[in-house]
Short mmCIF file of C-alpha atoms in Angstrom, two decimals:
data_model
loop_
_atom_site.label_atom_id
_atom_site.label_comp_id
_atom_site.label_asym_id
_atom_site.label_seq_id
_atom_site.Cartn_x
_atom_site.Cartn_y
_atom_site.Cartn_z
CA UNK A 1 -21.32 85.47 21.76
CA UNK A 2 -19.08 82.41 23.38
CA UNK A 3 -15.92 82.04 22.81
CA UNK A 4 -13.74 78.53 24.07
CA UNK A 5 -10.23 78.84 25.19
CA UNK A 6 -7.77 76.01 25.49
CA UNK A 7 -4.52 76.28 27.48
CA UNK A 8 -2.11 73.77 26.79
CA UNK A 9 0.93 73.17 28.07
CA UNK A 10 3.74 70.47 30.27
CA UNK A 11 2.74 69.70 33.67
CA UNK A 12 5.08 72.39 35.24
CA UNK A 13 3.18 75.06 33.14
CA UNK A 14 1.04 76.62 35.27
CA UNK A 15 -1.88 76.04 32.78
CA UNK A 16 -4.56 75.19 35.46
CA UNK A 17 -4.05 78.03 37.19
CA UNK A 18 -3.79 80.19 34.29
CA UNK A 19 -7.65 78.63 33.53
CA UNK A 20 -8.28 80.09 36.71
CA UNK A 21 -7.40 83.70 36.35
CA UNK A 22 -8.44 83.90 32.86
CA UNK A 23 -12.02 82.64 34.56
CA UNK A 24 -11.74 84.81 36.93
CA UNK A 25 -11.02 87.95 34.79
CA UNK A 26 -14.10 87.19 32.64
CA UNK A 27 -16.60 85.84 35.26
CA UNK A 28 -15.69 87.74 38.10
CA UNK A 29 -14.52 90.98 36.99
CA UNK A 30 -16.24 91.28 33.48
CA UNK A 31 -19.45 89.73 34.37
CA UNK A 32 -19.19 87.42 31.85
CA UNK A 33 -20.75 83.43 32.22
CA UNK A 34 -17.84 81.47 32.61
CA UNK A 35 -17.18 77.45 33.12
CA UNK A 36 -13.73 76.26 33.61
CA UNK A 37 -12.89 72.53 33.67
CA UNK A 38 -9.54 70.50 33.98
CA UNK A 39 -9.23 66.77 33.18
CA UNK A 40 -6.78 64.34 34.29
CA UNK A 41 -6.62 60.77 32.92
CA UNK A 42 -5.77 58.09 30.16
CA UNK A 43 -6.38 61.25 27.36
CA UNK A 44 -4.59 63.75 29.78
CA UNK A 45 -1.10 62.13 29.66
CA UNK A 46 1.77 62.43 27.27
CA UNK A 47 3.54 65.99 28.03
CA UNK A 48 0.17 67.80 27.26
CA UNK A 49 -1.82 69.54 29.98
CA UNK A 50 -5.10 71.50 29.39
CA UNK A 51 -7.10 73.56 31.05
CA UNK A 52 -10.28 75.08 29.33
CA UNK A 53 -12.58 77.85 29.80
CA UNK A 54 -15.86 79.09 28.11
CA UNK A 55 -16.59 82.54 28.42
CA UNK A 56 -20.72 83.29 27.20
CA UNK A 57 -22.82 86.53 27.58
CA UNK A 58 -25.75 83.84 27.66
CA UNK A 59 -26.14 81.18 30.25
CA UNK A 60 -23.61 78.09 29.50
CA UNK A 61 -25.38 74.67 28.87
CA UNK A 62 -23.37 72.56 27.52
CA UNK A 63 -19.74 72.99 29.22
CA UNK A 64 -17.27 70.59 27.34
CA UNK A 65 -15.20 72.51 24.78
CA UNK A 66 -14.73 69.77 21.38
CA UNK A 67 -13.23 72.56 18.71
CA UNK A 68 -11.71 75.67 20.78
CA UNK A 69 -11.78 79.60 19.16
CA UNK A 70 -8.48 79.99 20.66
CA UNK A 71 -6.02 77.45 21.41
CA UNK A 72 -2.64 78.58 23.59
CA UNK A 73 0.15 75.63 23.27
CA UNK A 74 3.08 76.23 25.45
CA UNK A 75 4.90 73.33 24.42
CA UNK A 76 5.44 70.88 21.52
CA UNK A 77 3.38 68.05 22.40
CA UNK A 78 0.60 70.63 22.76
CA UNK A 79 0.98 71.61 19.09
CA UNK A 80 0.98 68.24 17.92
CA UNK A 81 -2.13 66.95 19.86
CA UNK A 82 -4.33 69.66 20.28
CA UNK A 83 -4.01 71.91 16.88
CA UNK A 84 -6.38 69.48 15.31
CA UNK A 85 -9.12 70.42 17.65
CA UNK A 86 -8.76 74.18 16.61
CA UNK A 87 -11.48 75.60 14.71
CA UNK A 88 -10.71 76.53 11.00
CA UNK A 89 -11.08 79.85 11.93
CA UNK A 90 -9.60 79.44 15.15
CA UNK A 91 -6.83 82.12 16.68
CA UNK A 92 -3.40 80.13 17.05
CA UNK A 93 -0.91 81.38 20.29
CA UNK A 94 2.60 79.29 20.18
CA UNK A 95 5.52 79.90 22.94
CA UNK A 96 7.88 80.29 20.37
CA UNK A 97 10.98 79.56 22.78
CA UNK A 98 9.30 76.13 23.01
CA UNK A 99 7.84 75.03 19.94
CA UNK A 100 10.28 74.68 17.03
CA UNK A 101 8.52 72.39 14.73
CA UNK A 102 5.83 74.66 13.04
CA UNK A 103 2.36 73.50 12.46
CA UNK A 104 0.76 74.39 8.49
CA UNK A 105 -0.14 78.05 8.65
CA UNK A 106 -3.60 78.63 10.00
CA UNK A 107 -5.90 81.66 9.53
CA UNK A 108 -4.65 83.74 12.50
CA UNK A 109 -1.56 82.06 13.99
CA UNK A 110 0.51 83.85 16.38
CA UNK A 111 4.04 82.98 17.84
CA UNK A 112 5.03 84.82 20.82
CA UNK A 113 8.79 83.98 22.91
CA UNK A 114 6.44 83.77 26.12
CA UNK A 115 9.49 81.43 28.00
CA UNK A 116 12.03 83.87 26.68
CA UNK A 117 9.41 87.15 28.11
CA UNK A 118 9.16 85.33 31.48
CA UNK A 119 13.14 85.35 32.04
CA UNK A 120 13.64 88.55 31.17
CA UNK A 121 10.45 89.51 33.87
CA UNK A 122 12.04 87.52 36.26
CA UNK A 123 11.50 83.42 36.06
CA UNK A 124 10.51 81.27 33.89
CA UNK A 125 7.58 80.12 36.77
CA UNK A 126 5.72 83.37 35.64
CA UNK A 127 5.56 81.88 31.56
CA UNK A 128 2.11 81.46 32.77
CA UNK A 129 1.62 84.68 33.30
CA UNK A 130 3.22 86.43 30.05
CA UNK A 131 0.98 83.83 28.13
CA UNK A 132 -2.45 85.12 29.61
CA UNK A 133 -1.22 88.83 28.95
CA UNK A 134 -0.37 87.64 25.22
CA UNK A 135 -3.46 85.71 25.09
CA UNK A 136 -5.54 88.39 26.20
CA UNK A 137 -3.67 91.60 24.35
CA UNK A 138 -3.99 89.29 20.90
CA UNK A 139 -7.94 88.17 21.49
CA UNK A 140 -9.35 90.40 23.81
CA UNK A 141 -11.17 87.75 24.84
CA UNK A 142 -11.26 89.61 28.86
CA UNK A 143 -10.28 92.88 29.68
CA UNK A 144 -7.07 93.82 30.65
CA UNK A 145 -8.13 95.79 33.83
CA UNK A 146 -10.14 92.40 34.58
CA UNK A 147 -6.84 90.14 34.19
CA UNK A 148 -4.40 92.66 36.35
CA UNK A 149 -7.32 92.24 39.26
CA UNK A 150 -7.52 88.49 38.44
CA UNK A 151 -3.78 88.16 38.58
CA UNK A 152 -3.08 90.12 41.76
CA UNK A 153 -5.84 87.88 43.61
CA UNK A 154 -4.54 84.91 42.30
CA UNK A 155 -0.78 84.94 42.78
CA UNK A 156 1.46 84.17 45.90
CA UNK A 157 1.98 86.60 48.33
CA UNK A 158 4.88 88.80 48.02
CA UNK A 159 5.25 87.74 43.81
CA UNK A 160 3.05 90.66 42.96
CA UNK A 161 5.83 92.55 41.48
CA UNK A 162 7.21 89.84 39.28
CA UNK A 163 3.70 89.03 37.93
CA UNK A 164 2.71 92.92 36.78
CA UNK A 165 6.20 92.48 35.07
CA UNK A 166 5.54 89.11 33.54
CA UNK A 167 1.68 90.38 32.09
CA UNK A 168 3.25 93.59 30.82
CA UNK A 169 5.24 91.94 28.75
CA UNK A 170 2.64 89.54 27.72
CA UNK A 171 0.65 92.27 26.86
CA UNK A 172 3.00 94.28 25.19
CA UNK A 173 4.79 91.52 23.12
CA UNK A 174 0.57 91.44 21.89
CA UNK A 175 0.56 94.90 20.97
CA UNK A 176 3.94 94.70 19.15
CA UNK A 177 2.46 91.65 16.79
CA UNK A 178 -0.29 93.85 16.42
CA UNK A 179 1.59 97.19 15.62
CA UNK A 180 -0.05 98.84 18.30
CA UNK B 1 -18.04 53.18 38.84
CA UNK B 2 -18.71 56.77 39.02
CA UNK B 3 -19.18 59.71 42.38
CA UNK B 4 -19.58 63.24 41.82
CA UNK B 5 -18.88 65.84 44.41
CA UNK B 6 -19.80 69.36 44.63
CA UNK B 7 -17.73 71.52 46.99
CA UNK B 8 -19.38 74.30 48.05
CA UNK B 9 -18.38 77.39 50.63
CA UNK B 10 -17.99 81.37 50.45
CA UNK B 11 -16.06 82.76 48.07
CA UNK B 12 -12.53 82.82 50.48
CA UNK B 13 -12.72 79.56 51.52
CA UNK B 14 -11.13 78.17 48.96
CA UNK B 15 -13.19 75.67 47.53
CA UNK B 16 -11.25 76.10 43.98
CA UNK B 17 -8.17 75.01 44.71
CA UNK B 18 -9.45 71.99 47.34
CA UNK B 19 -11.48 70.99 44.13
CA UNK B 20 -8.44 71.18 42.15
CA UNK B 21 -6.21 68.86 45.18
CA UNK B 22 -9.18 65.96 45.27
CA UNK B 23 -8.68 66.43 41.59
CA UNK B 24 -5.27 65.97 41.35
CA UNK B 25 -5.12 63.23 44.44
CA UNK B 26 -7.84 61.05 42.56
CA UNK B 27 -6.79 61.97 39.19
CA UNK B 28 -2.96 62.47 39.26
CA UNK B 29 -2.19 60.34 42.01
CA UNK B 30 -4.88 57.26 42.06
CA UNK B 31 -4.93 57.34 38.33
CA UNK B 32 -9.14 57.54 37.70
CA UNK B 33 -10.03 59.51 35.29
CA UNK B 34 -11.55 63.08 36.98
CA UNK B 35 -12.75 65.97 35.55
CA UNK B 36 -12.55 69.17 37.64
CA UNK B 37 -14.93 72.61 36.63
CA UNK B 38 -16.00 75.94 38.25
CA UNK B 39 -18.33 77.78 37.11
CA UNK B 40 -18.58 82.06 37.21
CA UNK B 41 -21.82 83.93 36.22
CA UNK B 42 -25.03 84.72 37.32
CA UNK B 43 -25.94 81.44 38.59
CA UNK B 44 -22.86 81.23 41.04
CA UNK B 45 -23.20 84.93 42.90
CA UNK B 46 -25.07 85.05 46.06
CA UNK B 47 -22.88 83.70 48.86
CA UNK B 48 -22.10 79.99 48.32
CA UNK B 49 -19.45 79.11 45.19
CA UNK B 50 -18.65 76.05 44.37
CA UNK B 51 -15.99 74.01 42.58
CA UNK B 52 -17.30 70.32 41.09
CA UNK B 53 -15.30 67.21 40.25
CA UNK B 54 -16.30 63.99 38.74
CA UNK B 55 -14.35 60.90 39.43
CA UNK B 56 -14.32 57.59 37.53
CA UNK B 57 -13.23 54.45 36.63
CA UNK B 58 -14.50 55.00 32.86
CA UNK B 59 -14.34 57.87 30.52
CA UNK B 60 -16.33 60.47 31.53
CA UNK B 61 -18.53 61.83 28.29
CA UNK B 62 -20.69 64.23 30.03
CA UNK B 63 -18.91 66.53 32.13
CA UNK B 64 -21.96 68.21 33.95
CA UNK B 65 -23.10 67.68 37.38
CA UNK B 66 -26.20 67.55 37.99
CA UNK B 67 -27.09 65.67 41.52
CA UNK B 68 -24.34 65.33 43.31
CA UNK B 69 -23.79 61.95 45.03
CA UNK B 70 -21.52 63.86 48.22
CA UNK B 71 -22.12 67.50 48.78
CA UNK B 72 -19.33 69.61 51.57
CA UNK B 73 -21.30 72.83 52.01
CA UNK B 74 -19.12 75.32 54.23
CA UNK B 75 -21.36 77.75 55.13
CA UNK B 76 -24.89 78.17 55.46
CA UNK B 77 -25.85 79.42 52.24
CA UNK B 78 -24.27 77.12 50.76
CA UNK B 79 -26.91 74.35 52.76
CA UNK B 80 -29.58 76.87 51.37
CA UNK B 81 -28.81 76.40 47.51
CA UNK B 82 -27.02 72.98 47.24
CA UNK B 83 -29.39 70.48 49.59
CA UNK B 84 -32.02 69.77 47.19
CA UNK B 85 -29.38 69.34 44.22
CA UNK B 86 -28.28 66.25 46.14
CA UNK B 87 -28.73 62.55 45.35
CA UNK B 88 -31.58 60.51 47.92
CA UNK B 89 -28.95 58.39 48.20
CA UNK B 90 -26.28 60.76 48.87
CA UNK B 91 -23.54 62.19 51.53
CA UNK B 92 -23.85 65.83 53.02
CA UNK B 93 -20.98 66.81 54.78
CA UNK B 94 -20.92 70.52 56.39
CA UNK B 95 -19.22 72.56 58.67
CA UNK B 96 -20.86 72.64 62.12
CA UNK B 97 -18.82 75.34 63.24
CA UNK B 98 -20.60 77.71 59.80
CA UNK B 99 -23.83 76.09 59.59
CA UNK B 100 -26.35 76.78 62.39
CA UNK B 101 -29.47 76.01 60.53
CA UNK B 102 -29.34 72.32 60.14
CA UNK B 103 -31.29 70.74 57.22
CA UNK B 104 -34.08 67.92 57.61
CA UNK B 105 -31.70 64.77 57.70
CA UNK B 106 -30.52 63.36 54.54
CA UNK B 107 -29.64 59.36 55.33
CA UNK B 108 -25.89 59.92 55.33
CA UNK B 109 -25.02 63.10 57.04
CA UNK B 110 -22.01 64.24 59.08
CA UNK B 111 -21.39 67.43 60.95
CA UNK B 112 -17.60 68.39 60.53
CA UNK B 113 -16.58 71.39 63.06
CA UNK B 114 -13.99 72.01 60.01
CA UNK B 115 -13.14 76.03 60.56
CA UNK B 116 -12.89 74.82 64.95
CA UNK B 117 -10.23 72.37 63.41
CA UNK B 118 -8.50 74.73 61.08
CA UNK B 119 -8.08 77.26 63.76
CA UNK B 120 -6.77 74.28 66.44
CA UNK B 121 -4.51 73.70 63.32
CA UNK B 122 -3.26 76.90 63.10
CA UNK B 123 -5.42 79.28 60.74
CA UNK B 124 -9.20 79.18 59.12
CA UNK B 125 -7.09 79.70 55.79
CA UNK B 126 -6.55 75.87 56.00
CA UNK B 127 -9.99 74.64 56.34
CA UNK B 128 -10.44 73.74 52.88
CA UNK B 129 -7.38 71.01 53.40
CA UNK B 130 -9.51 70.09 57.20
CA UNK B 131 -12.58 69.69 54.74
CA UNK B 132 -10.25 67.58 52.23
CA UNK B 133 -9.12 65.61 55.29
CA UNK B 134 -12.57 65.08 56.20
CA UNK B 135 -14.45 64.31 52.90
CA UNK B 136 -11.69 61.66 52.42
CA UNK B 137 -11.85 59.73 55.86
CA UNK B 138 -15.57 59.44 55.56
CA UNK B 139 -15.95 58.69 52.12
CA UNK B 140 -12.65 57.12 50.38
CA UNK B 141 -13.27 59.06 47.39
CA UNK B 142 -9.87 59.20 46.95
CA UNK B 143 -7.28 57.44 48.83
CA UNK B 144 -5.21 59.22 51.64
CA UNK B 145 -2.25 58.49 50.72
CA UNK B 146 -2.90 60.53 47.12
CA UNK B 147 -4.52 62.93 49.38
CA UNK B 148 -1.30 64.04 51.09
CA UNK B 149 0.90 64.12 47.79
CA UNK B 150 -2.03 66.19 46.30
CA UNK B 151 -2.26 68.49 49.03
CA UNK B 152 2.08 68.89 49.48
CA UNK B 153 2.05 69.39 45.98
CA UNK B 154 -0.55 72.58 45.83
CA UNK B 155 -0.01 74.46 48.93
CA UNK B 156 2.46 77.29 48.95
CA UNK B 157 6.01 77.01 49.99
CA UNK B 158 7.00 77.24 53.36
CA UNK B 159 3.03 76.27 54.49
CA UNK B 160 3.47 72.18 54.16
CA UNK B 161 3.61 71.90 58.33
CA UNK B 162 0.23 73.89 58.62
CA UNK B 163 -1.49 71.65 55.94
CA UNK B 164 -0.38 68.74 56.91
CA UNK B 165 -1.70 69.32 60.49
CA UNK B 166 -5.04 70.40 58.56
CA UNK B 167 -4.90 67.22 56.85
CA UNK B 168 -4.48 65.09 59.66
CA UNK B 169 -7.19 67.03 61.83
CA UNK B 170 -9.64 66.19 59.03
CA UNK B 171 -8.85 62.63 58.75
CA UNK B 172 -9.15 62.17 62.09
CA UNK B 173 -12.48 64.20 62.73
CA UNK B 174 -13.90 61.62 60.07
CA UNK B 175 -12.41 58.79 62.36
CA UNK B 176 -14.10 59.82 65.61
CA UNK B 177 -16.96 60.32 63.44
CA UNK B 178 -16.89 56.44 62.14
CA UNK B 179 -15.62 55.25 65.44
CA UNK B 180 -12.62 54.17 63.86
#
């Protein structure tokens, strides 16, 4: 069982760091084999970020995603570069307060206000956040106990408060598309 | 042209996000193209994590490291499981203040006192940015210049003064350590 995430995203995002938790969560706190790998460069430019992680029960071998199970595009440009690379039975997670132009219906394709969630937590700084707990509630690709312990070790000092708000509502916006 | 590092340490001395800064500083900043990973599992318990990043003046196809061309180890176990993963040719740089047990010389080797210089610099928190300071000034992986935008860029709010005297403590231990 492997499963490969892409996060996607603007610069001011927060997507590497959200590669981190989400790592975190499934490697430290699950047990699960993890790699998680940013690149920066000519193919890195143009208002789409990524960070990517591969979470395994078996050892990892190869660790460069091509076709992600679950691509997360915060932005526009993300959309429009990366939803190619998604696998035809790939999962689909759009900030919907971002990304107006629509891409052709895929299999499982979820749109989530994750900018419009993060305001209402607090700041749109923690849209980060509100994505993993959307991410996470739709896919179950980690636990949600894991991600709370990855977030709390991972965030600054004294934001605690505004990041439990920002992954409840991440996670609960997941359950609501669910009809949970 | 092509060098990859391995960064190596316990698990709080934030090798991640000093993987992620020579990342961003040689990526971002000097415009190569880098790719930055961690890795979570089985393989990486046991006292000594490590972040990896490969820097180049091509496109990088493989993403794996293998042998490492500079390895920082920042403790002792870290000495223990990295050393042999090293290139012949290669640069080990560790922290003489951790690492008692000193390995059977490599032909570039430099003992750092990084966590003596984070403390004169105000806190061992900052001895990843001493390390950064350090693997810079005696390598040039990455210029110094992108090393200081990388590091402001990364470190929390309100912290800049501390890191920048990290910085500078690094830089300069590499100095002595060249005879500049």
């Amino acid at each position: 069982m492997k499963t490969e995430v892409r996060l996607s995203g603007s610069g001011g995002q927060g997507m590497i760091l959200a590669g981190i938790i989400l790592a975190e969560a499934a490697g430290v706190y699950d047990g699960k084999n993890v790699v998680q790998t940013q690149s920066y460069g000519v193919e890195a430019r143009g208002g789409a970020s990524r960070a990517e992680v591969i979470i395994s029960d078996e050892e990892i071998v190869f660790p460069e995603i091509t076709r992600p199970d679950i691509l997360l595009a915060m932005n526009q440009a993300s959309v429009d570069k990366f939803l190619d690379s998604l696998k035809e039975e790939g999962v689909l997670i759009l900030d919907s307060t971002q990304v107006k132009n629509l891409p052709v219906l895929k299999s499982r394709f979820y749109q989530v206000p994750i900018t419009e969630l993060a305001h209402k937590a607090g700041g749109g700084i923690v849209a980060n956040i509100v994505a993993l707990g959307a991410l996470i509630g739709l896919t179950g690709v980690a636990s949600e106990r894991s991600l709370r312990e990855a977030v709390l070790a991972r965030v600054p000092k004294g934001t605690e408060e505004l990041n439990r708000r920002a992954l409840n509502l991440g996670l609960d916006g997941a359950k609501e598309i669910l009809g949970k």
